[in-house]
Coordinates of C-alpha atoms in Angstrom, one line a residue:
X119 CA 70.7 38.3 84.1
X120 CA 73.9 40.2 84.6
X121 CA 74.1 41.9 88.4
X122 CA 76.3 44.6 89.3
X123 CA 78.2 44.6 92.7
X124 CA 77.8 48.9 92.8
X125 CA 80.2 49.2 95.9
X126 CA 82.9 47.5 94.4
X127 CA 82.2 49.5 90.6
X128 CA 82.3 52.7 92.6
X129 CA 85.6 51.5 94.9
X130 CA 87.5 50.8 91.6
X131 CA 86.2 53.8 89.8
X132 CA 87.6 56.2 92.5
X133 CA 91.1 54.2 92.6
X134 CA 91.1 55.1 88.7
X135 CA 90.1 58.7 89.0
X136 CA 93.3 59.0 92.0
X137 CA 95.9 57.3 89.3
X138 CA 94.6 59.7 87.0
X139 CA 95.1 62.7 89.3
X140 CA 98.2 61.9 91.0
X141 CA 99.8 62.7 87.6
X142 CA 98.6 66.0 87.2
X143 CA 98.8 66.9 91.1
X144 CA 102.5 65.9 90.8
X145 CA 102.8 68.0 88.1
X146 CA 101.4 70.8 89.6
X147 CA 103.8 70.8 92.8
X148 CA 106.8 70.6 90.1
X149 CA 105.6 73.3 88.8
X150 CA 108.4 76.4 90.1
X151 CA 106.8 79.0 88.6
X152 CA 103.1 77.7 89.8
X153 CA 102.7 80.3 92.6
X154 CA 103.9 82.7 90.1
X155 CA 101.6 81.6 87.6
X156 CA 99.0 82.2 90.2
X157 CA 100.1 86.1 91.1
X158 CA 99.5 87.2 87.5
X159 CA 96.4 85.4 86.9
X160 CA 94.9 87.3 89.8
X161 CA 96.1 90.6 88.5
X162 CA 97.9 91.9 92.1
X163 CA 99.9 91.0 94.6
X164 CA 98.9 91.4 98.3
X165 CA 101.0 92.7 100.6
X166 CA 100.9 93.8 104.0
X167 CA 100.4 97.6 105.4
X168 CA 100.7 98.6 109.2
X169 CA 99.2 101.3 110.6
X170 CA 101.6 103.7 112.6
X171 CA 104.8 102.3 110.9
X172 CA 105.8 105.4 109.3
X173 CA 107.6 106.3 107.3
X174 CA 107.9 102.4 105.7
X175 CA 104.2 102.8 105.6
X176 CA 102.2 106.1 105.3
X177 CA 98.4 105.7 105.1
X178 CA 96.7 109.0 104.2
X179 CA 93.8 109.3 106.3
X180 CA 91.9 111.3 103.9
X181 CA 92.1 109.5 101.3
X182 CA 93.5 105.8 102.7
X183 CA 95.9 106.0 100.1
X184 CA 99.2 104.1 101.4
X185 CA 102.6 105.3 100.6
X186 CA 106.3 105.2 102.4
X187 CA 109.3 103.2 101.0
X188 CA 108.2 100.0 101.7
X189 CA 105.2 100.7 99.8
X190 CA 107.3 101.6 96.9
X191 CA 109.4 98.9 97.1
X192 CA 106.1 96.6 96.8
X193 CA 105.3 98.7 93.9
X194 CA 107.8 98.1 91.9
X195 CA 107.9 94.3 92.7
X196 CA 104.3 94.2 91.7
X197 CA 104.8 96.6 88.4
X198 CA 107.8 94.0 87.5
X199 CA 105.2 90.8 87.5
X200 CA 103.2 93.2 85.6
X201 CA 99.8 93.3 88.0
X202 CA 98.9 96.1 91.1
X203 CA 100.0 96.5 94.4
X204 CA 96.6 95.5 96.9
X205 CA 97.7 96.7 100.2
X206 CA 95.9 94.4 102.8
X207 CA 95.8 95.9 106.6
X208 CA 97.4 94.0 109.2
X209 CA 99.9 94.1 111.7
X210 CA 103.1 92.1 112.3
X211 CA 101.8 89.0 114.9
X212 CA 99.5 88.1 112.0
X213 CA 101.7 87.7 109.2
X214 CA 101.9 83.9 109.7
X215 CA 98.3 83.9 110.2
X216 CA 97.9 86.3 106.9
X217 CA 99.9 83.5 105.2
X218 CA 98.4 80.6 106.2
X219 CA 94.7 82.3 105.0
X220 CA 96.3 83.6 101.4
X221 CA 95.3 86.8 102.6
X222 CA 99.3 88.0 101.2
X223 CA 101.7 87.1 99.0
X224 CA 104.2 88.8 99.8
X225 CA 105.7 90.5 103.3
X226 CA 108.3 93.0 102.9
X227 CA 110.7 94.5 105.6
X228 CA 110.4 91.1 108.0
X229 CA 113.2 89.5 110.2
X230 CA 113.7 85.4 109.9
X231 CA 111.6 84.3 113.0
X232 CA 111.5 80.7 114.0
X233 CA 107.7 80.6 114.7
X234 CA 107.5 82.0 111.5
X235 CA 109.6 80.1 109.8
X236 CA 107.5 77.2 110.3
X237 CA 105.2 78.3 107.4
X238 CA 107.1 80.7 105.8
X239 CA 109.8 81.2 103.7
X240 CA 112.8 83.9 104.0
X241 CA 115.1 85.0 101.5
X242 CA 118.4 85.1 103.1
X243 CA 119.7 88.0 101.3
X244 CA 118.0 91.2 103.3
X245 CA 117.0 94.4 101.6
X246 CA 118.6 96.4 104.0
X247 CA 120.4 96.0 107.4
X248 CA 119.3 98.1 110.2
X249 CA 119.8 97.4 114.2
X250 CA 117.7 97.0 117.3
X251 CA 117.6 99.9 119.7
X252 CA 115.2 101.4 122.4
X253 CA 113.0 104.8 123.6
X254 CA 113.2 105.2 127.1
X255 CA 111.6 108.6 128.3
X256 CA 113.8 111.4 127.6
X257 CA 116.8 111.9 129.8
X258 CA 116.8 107.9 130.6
X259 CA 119.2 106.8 127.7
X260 CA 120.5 103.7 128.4
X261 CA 124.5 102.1 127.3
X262 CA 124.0 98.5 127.9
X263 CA 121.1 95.9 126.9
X264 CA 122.2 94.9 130.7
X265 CA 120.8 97.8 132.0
X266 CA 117.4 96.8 131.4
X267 CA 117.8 93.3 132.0
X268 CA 116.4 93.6 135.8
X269 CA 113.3 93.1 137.5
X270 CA 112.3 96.5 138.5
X271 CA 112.1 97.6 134.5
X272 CA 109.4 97.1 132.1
X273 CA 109.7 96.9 128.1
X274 CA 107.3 97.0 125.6
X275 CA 107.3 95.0 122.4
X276 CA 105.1 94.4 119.9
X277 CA 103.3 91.2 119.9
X278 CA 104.5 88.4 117.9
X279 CA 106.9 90.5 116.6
X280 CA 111.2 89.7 116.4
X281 CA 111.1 92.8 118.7
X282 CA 109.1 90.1 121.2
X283 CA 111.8 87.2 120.5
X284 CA 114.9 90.1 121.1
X285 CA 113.7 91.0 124.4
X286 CA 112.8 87.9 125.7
X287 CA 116.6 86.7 125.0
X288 CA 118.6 89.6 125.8
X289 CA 115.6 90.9 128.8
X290 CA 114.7 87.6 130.6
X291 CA 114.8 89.5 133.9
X292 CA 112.8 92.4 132.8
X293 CA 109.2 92.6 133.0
X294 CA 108.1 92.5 129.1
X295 CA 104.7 93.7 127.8
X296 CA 103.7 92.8 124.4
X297 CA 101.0 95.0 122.8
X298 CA 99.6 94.9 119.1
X299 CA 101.3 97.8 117.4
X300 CA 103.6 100.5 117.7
X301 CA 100.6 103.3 118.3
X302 CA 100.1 101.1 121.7
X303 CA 103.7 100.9 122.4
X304 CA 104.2 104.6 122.3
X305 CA 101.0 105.0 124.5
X306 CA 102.9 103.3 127.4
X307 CA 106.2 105.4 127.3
X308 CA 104.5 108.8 127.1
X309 CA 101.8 107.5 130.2
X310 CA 105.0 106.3 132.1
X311 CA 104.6 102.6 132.1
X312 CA 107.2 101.4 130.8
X313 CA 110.9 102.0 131.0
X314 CA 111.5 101.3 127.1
X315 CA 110.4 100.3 123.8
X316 CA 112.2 98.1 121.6
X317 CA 112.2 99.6 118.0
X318 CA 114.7 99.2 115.4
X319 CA 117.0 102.0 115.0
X320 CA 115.1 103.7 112.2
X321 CA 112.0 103.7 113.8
X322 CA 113.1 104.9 117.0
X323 CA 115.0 107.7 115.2
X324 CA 111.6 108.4 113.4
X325 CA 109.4 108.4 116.4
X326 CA 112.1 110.8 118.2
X327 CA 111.5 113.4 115.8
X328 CA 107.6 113.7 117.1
X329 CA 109.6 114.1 120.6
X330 CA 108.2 111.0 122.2
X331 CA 110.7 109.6 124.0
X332 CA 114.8 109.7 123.6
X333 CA 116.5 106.6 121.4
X334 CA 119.6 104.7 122.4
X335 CA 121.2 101.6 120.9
X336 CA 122.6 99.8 123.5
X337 CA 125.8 97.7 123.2
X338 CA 126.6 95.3 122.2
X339 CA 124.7 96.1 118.8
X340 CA 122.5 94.3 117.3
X341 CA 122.1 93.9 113.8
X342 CA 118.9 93.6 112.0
X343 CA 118.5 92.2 108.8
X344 CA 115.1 93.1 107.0
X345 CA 114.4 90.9 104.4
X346 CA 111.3 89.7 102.5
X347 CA 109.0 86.7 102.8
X348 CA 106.3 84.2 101.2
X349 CA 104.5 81.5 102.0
X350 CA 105.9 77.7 102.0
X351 CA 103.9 76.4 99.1
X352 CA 105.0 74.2 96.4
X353 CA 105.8 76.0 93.2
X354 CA 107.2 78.8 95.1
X355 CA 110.8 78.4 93.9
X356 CA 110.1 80.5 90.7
X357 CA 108.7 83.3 93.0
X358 CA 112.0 83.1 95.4
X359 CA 114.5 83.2 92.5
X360 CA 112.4 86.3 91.4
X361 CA 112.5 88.2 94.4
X362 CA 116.3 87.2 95.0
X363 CA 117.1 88.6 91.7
X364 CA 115.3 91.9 92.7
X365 CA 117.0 92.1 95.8
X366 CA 120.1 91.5 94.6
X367 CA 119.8 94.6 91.9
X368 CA 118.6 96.8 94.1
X369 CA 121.5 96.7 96.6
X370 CA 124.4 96.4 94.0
X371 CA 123.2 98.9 92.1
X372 CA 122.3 101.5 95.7
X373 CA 118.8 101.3 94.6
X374 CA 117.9 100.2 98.3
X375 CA 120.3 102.2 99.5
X376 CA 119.3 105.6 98.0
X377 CA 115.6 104.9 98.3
X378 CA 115.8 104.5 102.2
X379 CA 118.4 107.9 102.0
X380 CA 115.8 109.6 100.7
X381 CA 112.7 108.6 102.9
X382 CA 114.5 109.3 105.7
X383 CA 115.9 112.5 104.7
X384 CA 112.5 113.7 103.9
X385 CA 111.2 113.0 107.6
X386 CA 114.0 114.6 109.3
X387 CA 115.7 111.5 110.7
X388 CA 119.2 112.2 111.9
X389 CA 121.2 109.4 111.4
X390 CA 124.0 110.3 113.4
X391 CA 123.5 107.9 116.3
X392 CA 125.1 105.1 114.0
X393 CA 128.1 104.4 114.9
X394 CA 130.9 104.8 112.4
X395 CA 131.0 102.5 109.5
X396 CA 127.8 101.3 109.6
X397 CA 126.3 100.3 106.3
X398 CA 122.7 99.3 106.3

């Protein structure tokens, strides 16, 4: 009678099926255009929306509907790989997070952060280049980052946020507050509790026009690259030569340029505050 040793049958039996796999899993990661691949098999690309982020964001509260420019940019990323735009509510401390879970594939408008970085990739070309600046309650402007930078004066960031790594460098005297979005931010300056919010310049100059709070941009400036990002997954490259390409065509050819013109035109943003010869 023949016997069978099953343990041992079953030991080399998975050792073959790994050989046989490693092949194709190696494949797989060589794959550049895999996450690519992936994106148009689904049919959309997910992408982040923040409430209160106007006018990058605009959700429609009748309808939920979500426009603004970075919505359009999105758009037109998503019409170019030929599937929808599915906006996915979040804020900006749970990007990584959003990342890590596959909840997005795409973040637009982002600033390289080192915590960050750790699980995502940034393309190092940004969209557009604004600069950090701050609403302190109105007739409190403020010249220097070093006027803040005491103990006696509270700032208000967003959590998670680059706004959170700025202030924590420049502030370390200060007294900074992280909250979970801009809505909350506001909340503090008009009740008085804080002595600024960090915003970048665009924003601030947005939320100024609903008279909350008066904007500054203290020196020395403060430049603020906003780029885009995906997650660190193999077979990514594709996706990041992609979105490099896009980038590149849409500042060489003002495309950027004129679609930010034109959003902030449309709210009433006075731009003046920049100093002379600056480009974004």
């Amino acid at each position: 009678m023949i016997s069978f040793n099953f343990s041992k049958l079953f030991a080399a039996a998975t050792v073959a099926l790994s050989l046989l796999a490693a092949p194709v899993a190696a494949v797989a990661d060589d794959n550049p255009s895999a996450v690519l691949d992936q994106i148009r098999a689904s049919g959309v690309l997910k992408a982040p929306v923040m409430v209160g982020e106007e006018p990058g964001y605009i959700k429609d509260p009748a309808t939920g509907q979500w426009s603004g420019f970075y919505v359009e940019f999105l758009t037109e990323i998503a019409t170019e790989l030929g599937v929808k735009l599915q906006p996915v509510e979040t804020t900006w401390g749970n990007l990584a997070a959003d990342f890590q879970s596959n909840k997005i594939d795409i973040a637009i408008g982002v600033n390289p952060n080192p915590k960050r970085g750790l699980v995502v990739d940034y393309l190092w070309e940004p969209l557009f280049t604004d600069a950090w600046a701050v609403l302190t309650p109105v007739g409190k402007p403020v010249k220097t980052w070093a006027e803040l930078n005491d103990p006696s004066k509270t700032v208000v960031v967003q959590k998670g946020s680059t706004m959170q790594i700025v202030a924590e460098a420049l502030l370390p005297k200060a007294k900074i507050t992280p909250v979970e979005d801009r809505g909350l931010a506001l909340m503090e300056l008009q009740s008085g509790r804080t002595d600024a919010v960090l915003l970048s310049i665009f924003d601030a100059l947005q939320v100024s026009e609903k008279k909350i709070g008066e904007v500054s941009l203290p020196e020395p400036i403060l430049r603020n690259p906003a780029t885009l990002a995906v997650a660190r997954k193999p077979g990514n490259a594709g996706y990041i030569n992609f979105l490099t390409n896009w980038i590149e065509q849409q500042r060489s050819l003002g495309q950027a340029q004129g679609k930010l013109a034109r959003a902030w035109e449309a709210r009433g943003i006075d731009l003046s505050i920049l100093p002379k010869g600056f480009s974004f």
